[in-house]
PDB file of C-alpha atoms (C1' of nucleotides) in Angstrom:
ATOM      1  CA  MET A   1      -0.256   0.135  -0.229  1.00  0.00           C
ATOM      2  CA  SER A   2       0.916   3.673  -0.307  1.00  0.00           C
ATOM      3  CA  ASN A   3       1.329   6.687   1.657  1.00  0.00           C
ATOM      4  CA  LYS A   4       0.761   8.893  -0.894  1.00  0.00           C
ATOM      5  CA  ILE A   5      -0.463  12.344   0.032  1.00  0.00           C
ATOM      6  CA  GLU A   6      -3.435  14.253  -1.571  1.00  0.00           C
ATOM      7  CA  LEU A   7      -2.216  17.926  -2.398  1.00  0.00           C
ATOM      8  CA  SER A   8      -4.166  20.523  -0.710  1.00  0.00           C
ATOM      9  CA  GLU A   9      -6.586  22.933  -2.524  1.00  0.00           C
ATOM     10  CA  ASP A  10      -3.957  25.994  -1.792  1.00  0.00           C
ATOM     11  CA  VAL A  11      -1.174  23.923  -2.891  1.00  0.00           C
ATOM     12  CA  ARG A  12      -2.915  23.255  -6.247  1.00  0.00           C
ATOM     13  CA  LEU A  13      -4.410  26.884  -6.205  1.00  0.00           C
ATOM     14  CA  LEU A  14      -0.891  28.585  -5.552  1.00  0.00           C
ATOM     15  CA  ALA A  15       0.333  26.443  -8.098  1.00  0.00           C
ATOM     16  CA  SER A  16      -1.837  27.413 -10.803  1.00  0.00           C
ATOM     17  CA  TYR A  17      -1.207  31.487  -9.683  1.00  0.00           C
ATOM     18  CA  SER A  18       2.523  30.419 -10.281  1.00  0.00           C
ATOM     19  CA  LYS A  19       1.911  29.221 -13.618  1.00  0.00           C
ATOM     20  CA  ALA A  20       0.205  32.508 -14.370  1.00  0.00           C
ATOM     21  CA  LEU A  21       3.007  34.345 -13.076  1.00  0.00           C
ATOM     22  CA  SER A  22       5.753  32.029 -15.098  1.00  0.00           C
ATOM     23  CA  HIS A  23       5.917  33.986 -18.335  1.00  0.00           C
ATOM     24  CA  PRO A  24       8.057  37.252 -18.444  1.00  0.00           C
ATOM     25  CA  THR A  25       5.017  38.973 -20.577  1.00  0.00           C
ATOM     26  CA  ARG A  26       2.401  37.924 -17.914  1.00  0.00           C
ATOM     27  CA  LEU A  27       4.392  38.915 -15.045  1.00  0.00           C
ATOM     28  CA  TYR A  28       5.171  42.299 -16.652  1.00  0.00           C
ATOM     29  CA  ILE A  29       1.204  43.179 -17.458  1.00  0.00           C
ATOM     30  CA  LEU A  30       0.591  41.852 -13.699  1.00  0.00           C
ATOM     31  CA  LYS A  31       3.146  44.238 -12.447  1.00  0.00           C
ATOM     32  CA  LYS A  32       1.974  47.002 -14.232  1.00  0.00           C
ATOM     33  CA  LEU A  33      -1.371  46.769 -13.567  1.00  0.00           C
ATOM     34  CA  SER A  34      -0.720  46.228 -10.015  1.00  0.00           C
ATOM     35  CA  GLU A  35       1.498  49.497  -9.733  1.00  0.00           C
ATOM     36  CA  MET A  36      -0.772  51.485 -11.652  1.00  0.00           C
ATOM     37  CA  ASN A  37      -3.588  50.661  -9.497  1.00  0.00           C
ATOM     38  CA  SER A  38      -5.726  51.425 -12.254  1.00  0.00           C
ATOM     39  CA  CYS A  39      -6.487  49.446 -15.862  1.00  0.00           C
ATOM     40  CA  CYS A  40      -4.978  49.423 -19.153  1.00  0.00           C
ATOM     41  CA  TYR A  41      -5.490  48.940 -22.619  1.00  0.00           C
ATOM     42  CA  SER A  42      -4.841  45.770 -24.596  1.00  0.00           C
ATOM     43  CA  GLY A  43      -3.532  48.284 -27.526  1.00  0.00           C
ATOM     44  CA  ASP A  44      -1.243  50.088 -25.178  1.00  0.00           C
ATOM     45  CA  LEU A  45       0.103  46.719 -23.953  1.00  0.00           C
ATOM     46  CA  VAL A  46       1.101  45.500 -27.421  1.00  0.00           C
ATOM     47  CA  ASP A  47       3.336  48.457 -27.931  1.00  0.00           C
ATOM     48  CA  GLU A  48       5.423  47.620 -25.109  1.00  0.00           C
ATOM     49  CA  VAL A  49       5.590  43.887 -24.599  1.00  0.00           C
ATOM     50  CA  PRO A  50       7.491  42.001 -27.190  1.00  0.00           C
ATOM     51  CA  VAL A  51       5.094  39.826 -28.493  1.00  0.00           C
ATOM     52  CA  GLY A  52       2.385  40.111 -31.174  1.00  0.00           C
ATOM     53  CA  ARG A  53      -1.173  40.889 -30.840  1.00  0.00           C
ATOM     54  CA  SER A  54      -2.538  37.327 -31.040  1.00  0.00           C
ATOM     55  CA  THR A  55       0.121  36.155 -28.905  1.00  0.00           C
ATOM     56  CA  LEU A  56      -0.571  39.026 -26.348  1.00  0.00           C
ATOM     57  CA  SER A  57      -4.206  38.185 -26.358  1.00  0.00           C
ATOM     58  CA  GLN A  58      -3.583  34.779 -25.165  1.00  0.00           C
ATOM     59  CA  HIS A  59      -1.348  35.885 -22.410  1.00  0.00           C
ATOM     60  CA  LEU A  60      -4.332  38.343 -21.377  1.00  0.00           C
ATOM     61  CA  LYS A  61      -6.932  35.236 -21.671  1.00  0.00           C
ATOM     62  CA  GLU A  62      -4.576  32.936 -19.448  1.00  0.00           C
ATOM     63  CA  LEU A  63      -4.386  35.749 -16.744  1.00  0.00           C
ATOM     64  CA  LYS A  64      -8.103  35.759 -16.965  1.00  0.00           C
ATOM     65  CA  TYR A  65      -8.500  32.301 -16.854  1.00  0.00           C
ATOM     66  CA  ALA A  66      -5.971  31.871 -13.964  1.00  0.00           C
ATOM     67  CA  GLY A  67      -8.310  34.729 -11.981  1.00  0.00           C
ATOM     68  CA  LEU A  68      -5.783  37.335 -11.494  1.00  0.00           C
ATOM     69  CA  ILE A  69      -7.201  39.795 -14.201  1.00  0.00           C
ATOM     70  CA  GLN A  70     -10.503  41.074 -15.815  1.00  0.00           C
ATOM     71  CA  GLY A  71     -11.317  42.817 -18.862  1.00  0.00           C
ATOM     72  CA  GLU A  72     -14.488  45.564 -19.533  1.00  0.00           C
ATOM     73  CA  THR A  73     -15.014  46.270 -22.751  1.00  0.00           C
ATOM     74  CA  GLU A  74     -15.394  50.025 -23.865  1.00  0.00           C
ATOM     75  CA  PRO A  75     -15.704  49.703 -27.523  1.00  0.00           C
ATOM     76  CA  PRO A  76     -13.550  49.875 -29.448  1.00  0.00           C
ATOM     77  CA  TYR A  77     -11.196  49.414 -26.551  1.00  0.00           C
ATOM     78  CA  ILE A  78     -11.048  46.418 -23.977  1.00  0.00           C
ATOM     79  CA  LYS A  79     -10.012  47.864 -20.333  1.00  0.00           C
ATOM     80  CA  TYR A  80      -8.087  45.160 -18.306  1.00  0.00           C
ATOM     81  CA  CYS A  81      -7.796  45.321 -14.993  1.00  0.00           C
ATOM     82  CA  LEU A  82      -6.696  43.389 -11.739  1.00  0.00           C
ATOM     83  CA  ASN A  83      -8.792  41.333 -10.157  1.00  0.00           C
ATOM     84  CA  ARG A  84      -8.352  42.305  -6.569  1.00  0.00           C
ATOM     85  CA  GLU A  85     -10.252  39.565  -4.771  1.00  0.00           C
ATOM     86  CA  ASN A  86      -7.687  37.136  -6.467  1.00  0.00           C
ATOM     87  CA  TRP A  87      -4.886  39.288  -6.293  1.00  0.00           C
ATOM     88  CA  GLU A  88      -5.325  39.404  -2.750  1.00  0.00           C
ATOM     89  CA  LYS A  89      -5.814  35.661  -2.300  1.00  0.00           C
ATOM     90  CA  ALA A  90      -2.654  35.307  -4.284  1.00  0.00           C
ATOM     91  CA  LYS A  91      -0.917  37.728  -2.006  1.00  0.00           C
ATOM     92  CA  GLN A  92      -1.893  35.880   0.900  1.00  0.00           C
ATOM     93  CA  LEU A  93      -0.724  32.217  -0.209  1.00  0.00           C
ATOM     94  CA  TYR A  94       2.477  33.390  -1.334  1.00  0.00           C
ATOM     95  CA  ALA A  95       3.095  35.321   2.122  1.00  0.00           C
ATOM     96  CA  GLY A  96       2.109  32.007   3.784  1.00  0.00           C
ATOM     97  CA  LEU A  97       4.737  29.972   1.337  1.00  0.00           C
ATOM     98  CA  PHE A  98       7.524  32.446   2.630  1.00  0.00           C
ATOM     99  CA  GLN A  99       6.302  33.183   6.240  1.00  0.00           C
ATOM    100  CA  ILE A 100       5.991  36.872   5.406  1.00  0.00           C
ATOM    101  CA  ASP A 101       4.628  38.884   8.026  1.00  0.00           C
ATOM    102  CA  GLN A 102       1.948  41.224   7.124  1.00  0.00           C
ATOM    103  CA  THR A 103       1.475  44.558   9.278  1.00  0.00           C
ATOM    104  CA  ILE A 104      -1.949  45.539   9.443  1.00  0.00           C
ATOM    105  CA  LYS A 105      -1.864  48.938   7.715  1.00  0.00           C
TER     106      LYS A 105
ATOM    107  CA  MET B   1       9.449  51.603 -35.396  1.00  0.00           C
ATOM    108  CA  SER B   2       8.534  50.080 -32.043  1.00  0.00           C
ATOM    109  CA  ASN B   3       8.472  50.743 -28.553  1.00  0.00           C
ATOM    110  CA  LYS B   4       8.691  47.240 -27.444  1.00  0.00           C
ATOM    111  CA  ILE B   5      10.038  47.290 -24.025  1.00  0.00           C
ATOM    112  CA  GLU B   6      13.450  44.893 -23.248  1.00  0.00           C
ATOM    113  CA  LEU B   7      11.929  42.939 -19.787  1.00  0.00           C
ATOM    114  CA  SER B   8      13.701  43.354 -16.669  1.00  0.00           C
ATOM    115  CA  GLU B   9      16.075  40.899 -15.473  1.00  0.00           C
ATOM    116  CA  ASP B  10      14.011  40.782 -12.186  1.00  0.00           C
ATOM    117  CA  VAL B  11      11.139  40.143 -14.277  1.00  0.00           C
ATOM    118  CA  ARG B  12      12.557  37.213 -16.052  1.00  0.00           C
ATOM    119  CA  LEU B  13      14.251  36.075 -12.516  1.00  0.00           C
ATOM    120  CA  LEU B  14      10.643  35.909 -10.869  1.00  0.00           C
ATOM    121  CA  ALA B  15       8.970  34.402 -14.069  1.00  0.00           C
ATOM    122  CA  SER B  16      11.502  31.661 -13.674  1.00  0.00           C
ATOM    123  CA  TYR B  17      11.156  31.031  -9.997  1.00  0.00           C
ATOM    124  CA  SER B  18       7.027  31.184 -10.638  1.00  0.00           C
ATOM    125  CA  LYS B  19       7.793  28.196 -13.265  1.00  0.00           C
ATOM    126  CA  ALA B  20       9.695  26.321 -10.527  1.00  0.00           C
ATOM    127  CA  LEU B  21       6.542  26.804  -8.283  1.00  0.00           C
ATOM    128  CA  SER B  22       3.816  25.834 -10.777  1.00  0.00           C
ATOM    129  CA  HIS B  23       3.595  22.433 -10.499  1.00  0.00           C
ATOM    130  CA  PRO B  24       1.645  20.940  -7.266  1.00  0.00           C
ATOM    131  CA  THR B  25       4.472  18.650  -6.309  1.00  0.00           C
ATOM    132  CA  ARG B  26       7.431  20.845  -6.338  1.00  0.00           C
ATOM    133  CA  LEU B  27       5.390  23.540  -4.346  1.00  0.00           C
ATOM    134  CA  TYR B  28       5.090  20.471  -1.837  1.00  0.00           C
ATOM    135  CA  ILE B  29       8.136  20.010  -1.635  1.00  0.00           C
ATOM    136  CA  LEU B  30       9.469  23.528  -1.252  1.00  0.00           C
ATOM    137  CA  LYS B  31       6.640  24.143   1.272  1.00  0.00           C
ATOM    138  CA  LYS B  32       7.662  21.259   3.189  1.00  0.00           C
ATOM    139  CA  LEU B  33      11.207  22.292   3.040  1.00  0.00           C
ATOM    140  CA  SER B  34      10.730  25.564   4.252  1.00  0.00           C
ATOM    141  CA  GLU B  35       8.508  24.695   7.079  1.00  0.00           C
ATOM    142  CA  MET B  36      10.583  21.777   8.654  1.00  0.00           C
ATOM    143  CA  ASN B  37      13.742  24.332   8.507  1.00  0.00           C
ATOM    144  CA  SER B  38      15.871  21.429   7.736  1.00  0.00           C
ATOM    145  CA  CYS B  39      16.546  18.898   4.838  1.00  0.00           C
ATOM    146  CA  CYS B  40      14.844  16.024   3.489  1.00  0.00           C
ATOM    147  CA  TYR B  41      15.540  12.715   1.522  1.00  0.00           C
ATOM    148  CA  SER B  42      14.327  11.759  -1.504  1.00  0.00           C
ATOM    149  CA  GLY B  43      13.191   8.504  -0.140  1.00  0.00           C
ATOM    150  CA  ASP B  44      10.643   9.977   2.041  1.00  0.00           C
ATOM    151  CA  LEU B  45       9.484  12.155  -0.590  1.00  0.00           C
ATOM    152  CA  VAL B  46       8.622   9.348  -2.829  1.00  0.00           C
ATOM    153  CA  ASP B  47       6.245   8.038  -0.520  1.00  0.00           C
ATOM    154  CA  GLU B  48       4.436  11.245   0.182  1.00  0.00           C
ATOM    155  CA  VAL B  49       4.192  12.530  -2.995  1.00  0.00           C
ATOM    156  CA  PRO B  50       1.630  11.401  -6.106  1.00  0.00           C
ATOM    157  CA  VAL B  51       4.624  10.778  -8.638  1.00  0.00           C
ATOM    158  CA  GLY B  52       6.748   7.702  -9.315  1.00  0.00           C
ATOM    159  CA  ARG B  53      10.597   7.905  -8.593  1.00  0.00           C
ATOM    160  CA  SER B  54      11.738   9.037 -11.515  1.00  0.00           C
ATOM    161  CA  THR B  55       9.290  11.711 -12.095  1.00  0.00           C
ATOM    162  CA  LEU B  56      10.035  13.039  -8.518  1.00  0.00           C
ATOM    163  CA  SER B  57      13.902  13.212  -9.514  1.00  0.00           C
ATOM    164  CA  GLN B  58      12.970  14.962 -12.456  1.00  0.00           C
ATOM    165  CA  HIS B  59      11.094  17.387 -10.309  1.00  0.00           C
ATOM    166  CA  LEU B  60      13.803  17.762  -7.710  1.00  0.00           C
ATOM    167  CA  LYS B  61      16.195  18.346 -10.731  1.00  0.00           C
ATOM    168  CA  GLU B  62      14.116  21.264 -12.057  1.00  0.00           C
ATOM    169  CA  LEU B  63      14.162  22.811  -8.310  1.00  0.00           C
ATOM    170  CA  LYS B  64      17.782  22.213  -8.444  1.00  0.00           C
ATOM    171  CA  TYR B  65      18.165  23.973 -11.769  1.00  0.00           C
ATOM    172  CA  ALA B  66      16.047  27.147 -10.427  1.00  0.00           C
ATOM    173  CA  GLY B  67      18.263  27.583  -8.056  1.00  0.00           C
ATOM    174  CA  LEU B  68      15.768  26.659  -4.951  1.00  0.00           C
ATOM    175  CA  ILE B  69      17.001  23.860  -3.498  1.00  0.00           C
ATOM    176  CA  GLN B  70      20.251  21.994  -2.994  1.00  0.00           C
ATOM    177  CA  GLY B  71      21.266  18.373  -2.812  1.00  0.00           C
ATOM    178  CA  GLU B  72      23.639  16.861  -0.800  1.00  0.00           C
ATOM    179  CA  THR B  73      25.098  13.091  -1.301  1.00  0.00           C
ATOM    180  CA  GLU B  74      24.952  11.232   2.217  1.00  0.00           C
ATOM    181  CA  PRO B  75      25.327   7.663   0.967  1.00  0.00           C
ATOM    182  CA  PRO B  76      23.090   5.788   0.109  1.00  0.00           C
ATOM    183  CA  TYR B  77      20.604   8.936   0.465  1.00  0.00           C
ATOM    184  CA  ILE B  78      20.398  12.244  -1.149  1.00  0.00           C
ATOM    185  CA  LYS B  79      19.527  14.740   1.102  1.00  0.00           C
ATOM    186  CA  TYR B  80      17.926  18.144  -0.030  1.00  0.00           C
ATOM    187  CA  CYS B  81      17.742  21.344   1.571  1.00  0.00           C
ATOM    188  CA  LEU B  82      16.646  24.578   0.883  1.00  0.00           C
ATOM    189  CA  ASN B  83      19.103  26.994  -1.387  1.00  0.00           C
ATOM    190  CA  ARG B  84      18.381  29.883   1.543  1.00  0.00           C
ATOM    191  CA  GLU B  85      19.718  32.147  -0.505  1.00  0.00           C
ATOM    192  CA  ASN B  86      17.904  31.965  -3.442  1.00  0.00           C
ATOM    193  CA  TRP B  87      14.737  31.553  -1.361  1.00  0.00           C
ATOM    194  CA  GLU B  88      15.399  34.823   0.148  1.00  0.00           C
ATOM    195  CA  LYS B  89      15.587  36.575  -3.356  1.00  0.00           C
ATOM    196  CA  ALA B  90      12.202  34.758  -4.614  1.00  0.00           C
ATOM    197  CA  LYS B  91      10.759  36.054  -1.370  1.00  0.00           C
ATOM    198  CA  GLN B  92      11.920  39.524  -2.170  1.00  0.00           C
ATOM    199  CA  LEU B  93      10.768  39.411  -5.563  1.00  0.00           C
ATOM    200  CA  TYR B  94       7.329  38.116  -4.584  1.00  0.00           C
ATOM    201  CA  ALA B  95       6.822  40.761  -1.589  1.00  0.00           C
ATOM    202  CA  GLY B  96       7.689  43.246  -4.038  1.00  0.00           C
ATOM    203  CA  LEU B  97       5.338  42.183  -6.694  1.00  0.00           C
ATOM    204  CA  PHE B  98       2.379  42.346  -4.147  1.00  0.00           C
ATOM    205  CA  GLN B  99       3.615  45.168  -2.267  1.00  0.00           C
ATOM    206  CA  ILE B 100       4.040  43.719   1.085  1.00  0.00           C
ATOM    207  CA  ASP B 101       5.737  45.276   3.933  1.00  0.00           C
ATOM    208  CA  GLN B 102       8.118  43.167   5.699  1.00  0.00           C
ATOM    209  CA  THR B 103       8.787  44.135   8.891  1.00  0.00           C
ATOM    210  CA  ILE B 104      12.290  43.826  10.551  1.00  0.00           C
ATOM    211  CA  LYS B 105      12.504  40.804  13.097  1.00  0.00           C
TER     212      LYS B 105
ATOM    213  C1'  DA C   1     -24.718  48.797 -46.119  1.00  0.00           C
ATOM    214  C1'  DT C   2     -19.779  49.509 -46.300  1.00  0.00           C
ATOM    215  C1'  DT C   3     -15.538  50.475 -44.367  1.00  0.00           C
ATOM    216  C1'  DC C   4     -12.890  50.680 -40.290  1.00  0.00           C
ATOM    217  C1'  DC C   5     -10.967  49.688 -36.022  1.00  0.00           C
ATOM    218  C1'  DA C   6      -9.254  47.022 -32.035  1.00  0.00           C
ATOM    219  C1'  DT C   7      -9.296  42.680 -30.678  1.00  0.00           C
ATOM    220  C1'  DT C   8     -10.185  37.765 -30.600  1.00  0.00           C
ATOM    221  C1'  DT C   9     -10.236  33.357 -32.501  1.00  0.00           C
ATOM    222  C1'  DC C  10      -8.445  29.924 -35.752  1.00  0.00           C
ATOM    223  C1'  DG C  11      -5.025  26.946 -37.820  1.00  0.00           C
ATOM    224  C1'  DT C  12      -0.528  25.261 -37.519  1.00  0.00           C
ATOM    225  C1'  DA C  13       4.269  24.896 -36.151  1.00  0.00           C
ATOM    226  C1'  DT C  14       7.917  24.117 -32.729  1.00  0.00           C
ATOM    227  C1'  DT C  15       9.194  23.347 -28.292  1.00  0.00           C
ATOM    228  C1'  DT C  16       8.418  22.400 -23.607  1.00  0.00           C
ATOM    229  C1'  DT C  17       6.704  19.520 -19.890  1.00  0.00           C
ATOM    230  C1'  DT C  18       5.024  15.814 -17.541  1.00  0.00           C
ATOM    231  C1'  DG C  19       5.249  11.233 -16.754  1.00  0.00           C
ATOM    232  C1'  DC C  20       6.281   6.031 -16.724  1.00  0.00           C
ATOM    233  C1'  DG C  21       9.467   1.882 -16.610  1.00  0.00           C
ATOM    234  C1'  DA C  22      13.856  -0.149 -17.859  1.00  0.00           C
ATOM    235  C1'  DA C  23      18.332   0.583 -17.531  1.00  0.00           C
ATOM    236  C1'  DA C  24      22.344   2.567 -15.612  1.00  0.00           C
ATOM    237  C1'  DT C  25      25.195   4.399 -11.559  1.00  0.00           C
ATOM    238  C1'  DA C  26      27.228   4.944  -7.260  1.00  0.00           C
ATOM    239  C1'  DA C  27      28.213   3.436  -2.438  1.00  0.00           C
ATOM    240  C1'  DC C  28      28.112   0.046   0.592  1.00  0.00           C
ATOM    241  C1'  DG C  29      28.442  -4.730   2.893  1.00  0.00           C
ATOM    242  C1'  DA C  30      28.517  -9.897   2.759  1.00  0.00           C
TER     243       DA C  30
ATOM    244  C1'  DT D   1      33.557  -9.970  -6.429  1.00  0.00           C
ATOM    245  C1'  DC D   2      28.867 -10.143  -6.267  1.00  0.00           C
ATOM    246  C1'  DG D   3      24.545  -8.393  -4.216  1.00  0.00           C
ATOM    247  C1'  DT D   4      21.640  -4.657  -2.237  1.00  0.00           C
ATOM    248  C1'  DT D   5      20.134  -0.332  -1.864  1.00  0.00           C
ATOM    249  C1'  DA D   6      18.836   4.369  -3.186  1.00  0.00           C
ATOM    250  C1'  DT D   7      18.557   7.786  -6.868  1.00  0.00           C
ATOM    251  C1'  DT D   8      19.163   9.078 -12.026  1.00  0.00           C
ATOM    252  C1'  DT D   9      19.270   8.857 -16.610  1.00  0.00           C
ATOM    253  C1'  DC D  10      17.622   7.188 -20.973  1.00  0.00           C
ATOM    254  C1'  DG D  11      13.734   6.401 -24.367  1.00  0.00           C
ATOM    255  C1'  DC D  12       9.888   7.121 -25.014  1.00  0.00           C
ATOM    256  C1'  DA D  13       4.838   9.045 -25.473  1.00  0.00           C
ATOM    257  C1'  DA D  14       1.247  12.448 -24.535  1.00  0.00           C
ATOM    258  C1'  DA D  15      -0.085  16.631 -23.217  1.00  0.00           C
ATOM    259  C1'  DA D  16       0.645  21.478 -22.960  1.00  0.00           C
ATOM    260  C1'  DA D  17       2.879  26.145 -23.686  1.00  0.00           C
ATOM    261  C1'  DT D  18       4.380  29.395 -27.314  1.00  0.00           C
ATOM    262  C1'  DA D  19       4.356  31.922 -31.335  1.00  0.00           C
ATOM    263  C1'  DC D  20       2.814  33.553 -35.516  1.00  0.00           C
ATOM    264  C1'  DG D  21      -0.024  35.289 -39.596  1.00  0.00           C
ATOM    265  C1'  DA D  22      -4.709  35.057 -41.612  1.00  0.00           C
ATOM    266  C1'  DA D  23      -9.348  35.381 -41.092  1.00  0.00           C
ATOM    267  C1'  DA D  24     -13.406  36.656 -37.867  1.00  0.00           C
ATOM    268  C1'  DT D  25     -15.768  39.198 -34.671  1.00  0.00           C
ATOM    269  C1'  DG D  26     -18.366  43.284 -32.610  1.00  0.00           C
ATOM    270  C1'  DG D  27     -19.155  48.239 -32.588  1.00  0.00           C
ATOM    271  C1'  DA D  28     -18.850  52.772 -34.531  1.00  0.00           C
ATOM    272  C1'  DA D  29     -18.908  56.081 -38.514  1.00  0.00           C
ATOM    273  C1'  DT D  30     -19.696  57.234 -42.951  1.00  0.00           C
TER     274       DT D  30
END
DNA sequence: ATTCCATTTCGTATTTTTGCGAAATAACGA
DNA sequence: TCGTTATTTCGCAAAAATACGAAATGGAAT
């Protein structure tokens, strides 16, 4: 018989967030969104980031799928923002992993 | 002409750490190593983690390649420990991304 | 209705990741 | 020397990730 462990939901979720963070382009986008504390347009990003339009779109889709961003359509543009709730969840999970004390503001 | 940005070294490094963290099995190993604050043996891990020996070995190799763990041979076992220096570096990078205030102990 | 614009989806190719079992390795003990 | 034990490497297959250009979509303006 085996003593194999069932990996916890938190471990799975953190792995999934980490996968979202594991590409430089996606990380750049998240960093930017979190730092500027507002939203940005896909069309602006494509000028900054070193990938083509369709590839950028794929990365945005993945970030959306991971739950880290959300997009509002604002014709003819699409405005992307952080999903604050899940961003906070990710923050907690990473803080837990690295045992970072978080001071209450 | 293009305004494409050169992605920073920190972004690349954080992406690479994130890739290492992006698999539940690897995350489980790192979590365990960081929590128990000492080292562990590959042979113990294989009983806990839901993958075979050779697959576990691959994951350990990847974690080593990412610089997050190191292995000392202690025949007939191999003892794996966190690479504290790079673990700390990763901690800083994630803290920066999530803007976590780190209190000095 | 047609054109224009920003963006996504599709089709495709290449590379990387994940996983396993079998074979190889390295150190030790009989 | 010959097993035994712990672990890794090899060979392979299947699945997922990355990237691009061409075509499709959905509104808005003419």
